[in-house]
C-alpha atoms as a printed R data frame, in Angstrom:
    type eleno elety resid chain resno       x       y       z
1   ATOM     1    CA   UNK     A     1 -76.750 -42.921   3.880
2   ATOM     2    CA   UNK     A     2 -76.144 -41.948   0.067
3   ATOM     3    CA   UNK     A     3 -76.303 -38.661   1.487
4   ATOM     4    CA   UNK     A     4 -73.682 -38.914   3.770
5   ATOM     5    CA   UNK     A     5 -71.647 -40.636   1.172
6   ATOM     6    CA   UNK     A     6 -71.210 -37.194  -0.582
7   ATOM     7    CA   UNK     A     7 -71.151 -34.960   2.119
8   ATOM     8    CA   UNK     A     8 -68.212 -37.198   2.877
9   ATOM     9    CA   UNK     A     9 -66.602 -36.810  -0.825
10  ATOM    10    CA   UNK     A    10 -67.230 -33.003  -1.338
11  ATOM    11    CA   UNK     A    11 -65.973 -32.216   2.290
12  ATOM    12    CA   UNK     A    12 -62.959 -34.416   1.791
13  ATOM    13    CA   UNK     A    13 -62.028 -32.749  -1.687
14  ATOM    14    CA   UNK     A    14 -62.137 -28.830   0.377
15  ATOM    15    CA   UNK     A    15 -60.205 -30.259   2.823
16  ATOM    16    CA   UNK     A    16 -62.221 -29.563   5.965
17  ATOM    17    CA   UNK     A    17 -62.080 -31.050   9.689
18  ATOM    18    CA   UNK     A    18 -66.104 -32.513   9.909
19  ATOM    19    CA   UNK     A    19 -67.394 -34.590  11.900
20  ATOM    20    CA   UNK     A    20 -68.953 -38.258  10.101
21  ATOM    21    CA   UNK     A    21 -70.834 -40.696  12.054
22  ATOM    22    CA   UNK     A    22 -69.595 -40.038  15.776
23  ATOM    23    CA   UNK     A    23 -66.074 -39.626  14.718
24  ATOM    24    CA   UNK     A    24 -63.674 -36.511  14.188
25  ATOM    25    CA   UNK     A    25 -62.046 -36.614  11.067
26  ATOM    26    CA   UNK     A    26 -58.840 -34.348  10.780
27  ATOM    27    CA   UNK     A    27 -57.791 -33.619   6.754
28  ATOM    28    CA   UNK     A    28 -54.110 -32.551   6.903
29  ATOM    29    CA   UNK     A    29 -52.018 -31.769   3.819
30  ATOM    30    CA   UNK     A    30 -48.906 -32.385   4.345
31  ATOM    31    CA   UNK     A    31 -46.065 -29.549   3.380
32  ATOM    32    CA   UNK     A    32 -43.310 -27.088   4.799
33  ATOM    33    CA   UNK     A    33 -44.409 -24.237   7.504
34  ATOM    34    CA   UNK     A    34 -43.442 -20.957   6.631
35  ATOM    35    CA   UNK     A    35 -40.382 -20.777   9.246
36  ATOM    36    CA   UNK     A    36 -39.294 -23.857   7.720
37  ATOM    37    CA   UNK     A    37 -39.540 -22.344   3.993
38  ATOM    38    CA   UNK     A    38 -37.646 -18.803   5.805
39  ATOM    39    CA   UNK     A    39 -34.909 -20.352   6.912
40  ATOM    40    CA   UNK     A    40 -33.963 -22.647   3.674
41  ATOM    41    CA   UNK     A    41 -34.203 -19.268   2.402
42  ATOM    42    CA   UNK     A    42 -31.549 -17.670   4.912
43  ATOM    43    CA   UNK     A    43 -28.996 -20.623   4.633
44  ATOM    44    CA   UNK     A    44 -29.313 -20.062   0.777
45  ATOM    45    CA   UNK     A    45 -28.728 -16.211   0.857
46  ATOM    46    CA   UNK     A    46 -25.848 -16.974   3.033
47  ATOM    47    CA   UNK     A    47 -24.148 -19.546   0.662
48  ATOM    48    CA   UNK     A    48 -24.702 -17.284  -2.002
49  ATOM    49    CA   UNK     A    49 -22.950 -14.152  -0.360
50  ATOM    50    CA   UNK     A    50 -20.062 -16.587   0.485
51  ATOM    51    CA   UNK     A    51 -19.386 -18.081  -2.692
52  ATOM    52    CA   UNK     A    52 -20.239 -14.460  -4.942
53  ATOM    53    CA   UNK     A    53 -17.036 -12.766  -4.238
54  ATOM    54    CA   UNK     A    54 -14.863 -16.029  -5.288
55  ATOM    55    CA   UNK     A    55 -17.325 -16.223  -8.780
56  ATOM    56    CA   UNK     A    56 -16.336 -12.335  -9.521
57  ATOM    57    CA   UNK     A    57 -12.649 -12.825 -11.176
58  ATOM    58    CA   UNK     A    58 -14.845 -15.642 -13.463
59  ATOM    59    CA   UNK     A    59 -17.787 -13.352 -14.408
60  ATOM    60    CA   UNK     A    60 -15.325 -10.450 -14.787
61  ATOM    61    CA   UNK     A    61 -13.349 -12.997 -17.301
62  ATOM    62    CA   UNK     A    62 -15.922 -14.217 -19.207
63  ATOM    63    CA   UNK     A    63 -17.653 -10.591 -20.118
64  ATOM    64    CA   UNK     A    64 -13.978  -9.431 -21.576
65  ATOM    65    CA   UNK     A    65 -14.936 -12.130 -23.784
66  ATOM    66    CA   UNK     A    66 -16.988 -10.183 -25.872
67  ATOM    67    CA   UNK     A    67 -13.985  -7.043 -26.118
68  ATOM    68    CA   UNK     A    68 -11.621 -10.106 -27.349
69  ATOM    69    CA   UNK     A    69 -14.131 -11.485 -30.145
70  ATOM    70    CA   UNK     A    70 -15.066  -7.866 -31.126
71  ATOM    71    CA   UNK     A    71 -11.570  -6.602 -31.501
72  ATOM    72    CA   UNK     A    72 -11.052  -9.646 -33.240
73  ATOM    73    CA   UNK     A    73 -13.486  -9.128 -36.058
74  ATOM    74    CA   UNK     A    74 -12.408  -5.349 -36.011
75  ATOM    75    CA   UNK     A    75  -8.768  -6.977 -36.648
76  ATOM    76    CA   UNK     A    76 -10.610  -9.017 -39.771
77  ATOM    77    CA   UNK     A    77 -12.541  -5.538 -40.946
78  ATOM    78    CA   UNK     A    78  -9.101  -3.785 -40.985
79  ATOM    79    CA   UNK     A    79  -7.126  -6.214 -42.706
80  ATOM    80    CA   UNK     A    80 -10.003  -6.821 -45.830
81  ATOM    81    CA   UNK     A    81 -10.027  -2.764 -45.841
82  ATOM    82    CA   UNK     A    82  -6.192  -2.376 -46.131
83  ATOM    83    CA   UNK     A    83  -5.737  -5.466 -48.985
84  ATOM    84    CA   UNK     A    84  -8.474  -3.331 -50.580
85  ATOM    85    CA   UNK     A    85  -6.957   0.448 -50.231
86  ATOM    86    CA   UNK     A    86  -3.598  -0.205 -49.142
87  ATOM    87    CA   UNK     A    87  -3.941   1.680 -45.719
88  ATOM    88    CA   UNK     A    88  -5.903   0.719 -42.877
89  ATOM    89    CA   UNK     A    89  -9.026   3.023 -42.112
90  ATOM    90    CA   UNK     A    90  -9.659   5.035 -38.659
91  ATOM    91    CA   UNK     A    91 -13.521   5.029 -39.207
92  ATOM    92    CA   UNK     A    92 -16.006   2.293 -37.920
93  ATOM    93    CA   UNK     A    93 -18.200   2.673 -40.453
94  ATOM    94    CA   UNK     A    94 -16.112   2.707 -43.374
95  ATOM    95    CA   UNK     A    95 -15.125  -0.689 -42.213
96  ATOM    96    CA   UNK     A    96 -18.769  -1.814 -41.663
97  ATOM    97    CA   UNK     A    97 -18.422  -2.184 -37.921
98  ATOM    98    CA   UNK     A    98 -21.474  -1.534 -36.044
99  ATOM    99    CA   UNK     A    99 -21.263  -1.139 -32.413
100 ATOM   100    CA   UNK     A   100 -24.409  -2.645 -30.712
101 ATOM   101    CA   UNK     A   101 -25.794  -0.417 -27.714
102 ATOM   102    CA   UNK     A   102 -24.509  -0.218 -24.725
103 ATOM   103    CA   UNK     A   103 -25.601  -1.526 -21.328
104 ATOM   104    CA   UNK     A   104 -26.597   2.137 -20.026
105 ATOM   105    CA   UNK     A   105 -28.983   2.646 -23.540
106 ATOM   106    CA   UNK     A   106 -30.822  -0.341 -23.485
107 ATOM   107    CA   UNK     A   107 -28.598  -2.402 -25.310
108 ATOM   108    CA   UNK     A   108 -26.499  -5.710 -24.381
109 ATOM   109    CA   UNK     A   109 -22.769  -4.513 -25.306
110 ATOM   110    CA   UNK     A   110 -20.361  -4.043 -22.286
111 ATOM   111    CA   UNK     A   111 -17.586  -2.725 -24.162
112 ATOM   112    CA   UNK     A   112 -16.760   0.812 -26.119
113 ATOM   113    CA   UNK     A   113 -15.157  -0.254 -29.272
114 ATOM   114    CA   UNK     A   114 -12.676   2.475 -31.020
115 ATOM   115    CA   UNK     A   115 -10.021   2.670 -33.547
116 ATOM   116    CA   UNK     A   116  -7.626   4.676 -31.607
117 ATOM   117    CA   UNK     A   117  -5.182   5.256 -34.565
118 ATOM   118    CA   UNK     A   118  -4.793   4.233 -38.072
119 ATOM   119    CA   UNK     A   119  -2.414   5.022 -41.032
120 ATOM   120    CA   UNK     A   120  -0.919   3.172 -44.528
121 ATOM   121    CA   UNK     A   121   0.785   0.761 -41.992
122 ATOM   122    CA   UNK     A   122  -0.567   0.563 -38.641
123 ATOM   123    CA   UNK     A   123  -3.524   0.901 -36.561
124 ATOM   124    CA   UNK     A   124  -4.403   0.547 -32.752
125 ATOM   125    CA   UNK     A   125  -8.156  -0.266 -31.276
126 ATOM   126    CA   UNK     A   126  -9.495  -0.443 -28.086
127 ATOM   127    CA   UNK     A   127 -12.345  -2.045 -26.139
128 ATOM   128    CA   UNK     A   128 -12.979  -0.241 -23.261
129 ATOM   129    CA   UNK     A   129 -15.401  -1.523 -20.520
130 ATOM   130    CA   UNK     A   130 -18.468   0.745 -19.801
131 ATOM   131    CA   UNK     A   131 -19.572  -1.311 -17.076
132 ATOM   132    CA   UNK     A   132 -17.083  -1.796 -13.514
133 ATOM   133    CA   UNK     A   133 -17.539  -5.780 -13.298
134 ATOM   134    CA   UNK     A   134 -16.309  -6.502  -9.883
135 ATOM   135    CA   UNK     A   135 -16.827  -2.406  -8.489
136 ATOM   136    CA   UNK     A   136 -13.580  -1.843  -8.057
137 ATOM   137    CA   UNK     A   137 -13.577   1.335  -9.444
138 ATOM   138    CA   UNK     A   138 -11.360   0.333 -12.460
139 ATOM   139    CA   UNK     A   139 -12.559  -0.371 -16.150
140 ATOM   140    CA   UNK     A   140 -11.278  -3.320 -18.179
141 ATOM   141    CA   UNK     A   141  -9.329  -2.133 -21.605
142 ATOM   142    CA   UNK     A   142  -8.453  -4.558 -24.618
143 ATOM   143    CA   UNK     A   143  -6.581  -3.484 -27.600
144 ATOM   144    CA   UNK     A   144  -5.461  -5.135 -30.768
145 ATOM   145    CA   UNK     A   145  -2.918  -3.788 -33.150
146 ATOM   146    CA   UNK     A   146  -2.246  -4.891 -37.352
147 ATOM   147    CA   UNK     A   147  -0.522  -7.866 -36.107
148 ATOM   148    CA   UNK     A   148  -3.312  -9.750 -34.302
149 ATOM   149    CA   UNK     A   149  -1.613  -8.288 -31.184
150 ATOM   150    CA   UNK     A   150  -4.205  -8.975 -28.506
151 ATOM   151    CA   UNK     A   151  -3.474  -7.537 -25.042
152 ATOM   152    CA   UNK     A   152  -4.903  -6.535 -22.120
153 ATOM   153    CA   UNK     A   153  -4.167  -2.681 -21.060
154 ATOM   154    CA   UNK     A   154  -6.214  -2.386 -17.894
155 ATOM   155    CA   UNK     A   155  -7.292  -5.282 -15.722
156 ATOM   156    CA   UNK     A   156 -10.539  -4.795 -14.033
């Protein structure tokens, strides 16, 4: 009998059908067959392809972002350069601006950022998109000017 008792407990904890004293026991575990599991999976790559072209305008919006808080801080560069030299300057560097890599080198930044022109009283830069957000063909452009002038050129 003591025997039977763990036959009983080690054939219970694999899980097996055995028979025990004249009667069939059946171990099920209970969880989801794979149809089950492949169609949750179907209804949820549906939803998703309905509701991803609606999300684009919002994921194309937040990633100009970035051009608007790095043409910012270009903006605050310039303006600490020209109440030091009395012009503004047409070089990154000079300034102290480092652009981080870009998406196609392994880096994280989306946008181009360039000081498209500069003199003793003005100066125009320019994020430009390296990535096509919603693949429309089209490339979003920021620029800023020496007044905090912050527009959009080219909507993507």
């Amino acid at each position: 009998m003591y025997y039977g008792i763990l036959l009983y407990y080690f054939v219970t904890s694999i899980g097996l059908n055995w028979y025990y004293m004249g009667k069939v026991h059946d171990l099920k575990l209970k969880g989801f067959t794979l149809t089950e599991l492949l169609v949750v999976l179907v209804i949820v790559g549906i939803l998703i392809l309905l509701a991803l072209p609606n999300l684009m305008p919002l994921i194309s919006r937040a990633k100009s972002t970035e051009a608007q808080l790095q043409l910012e801080h270009l903006y605050t560069l310039e303006k600490n350069y020209f109440y030091a030299n009395s012009k503004y300057s047409d070089n990154l560097a000079e300034l102290g601006f480092e652009q981080e890599k870009m998406t196609g080198q392994g880096g994280k930044a989306n946008y181009r950022i360039e000081i498209t022109s500069a003199s003793s009283s003005a100066f125009l830069a320019r994020a430009t998109a390296v990535v096509d957000f919603n693949g429309n063909g089209t490339f979003n452009v920021w620029e800023i000017d020496q007044e905090k002038n912050l527009k959009e050129v080219t909507k993507d």
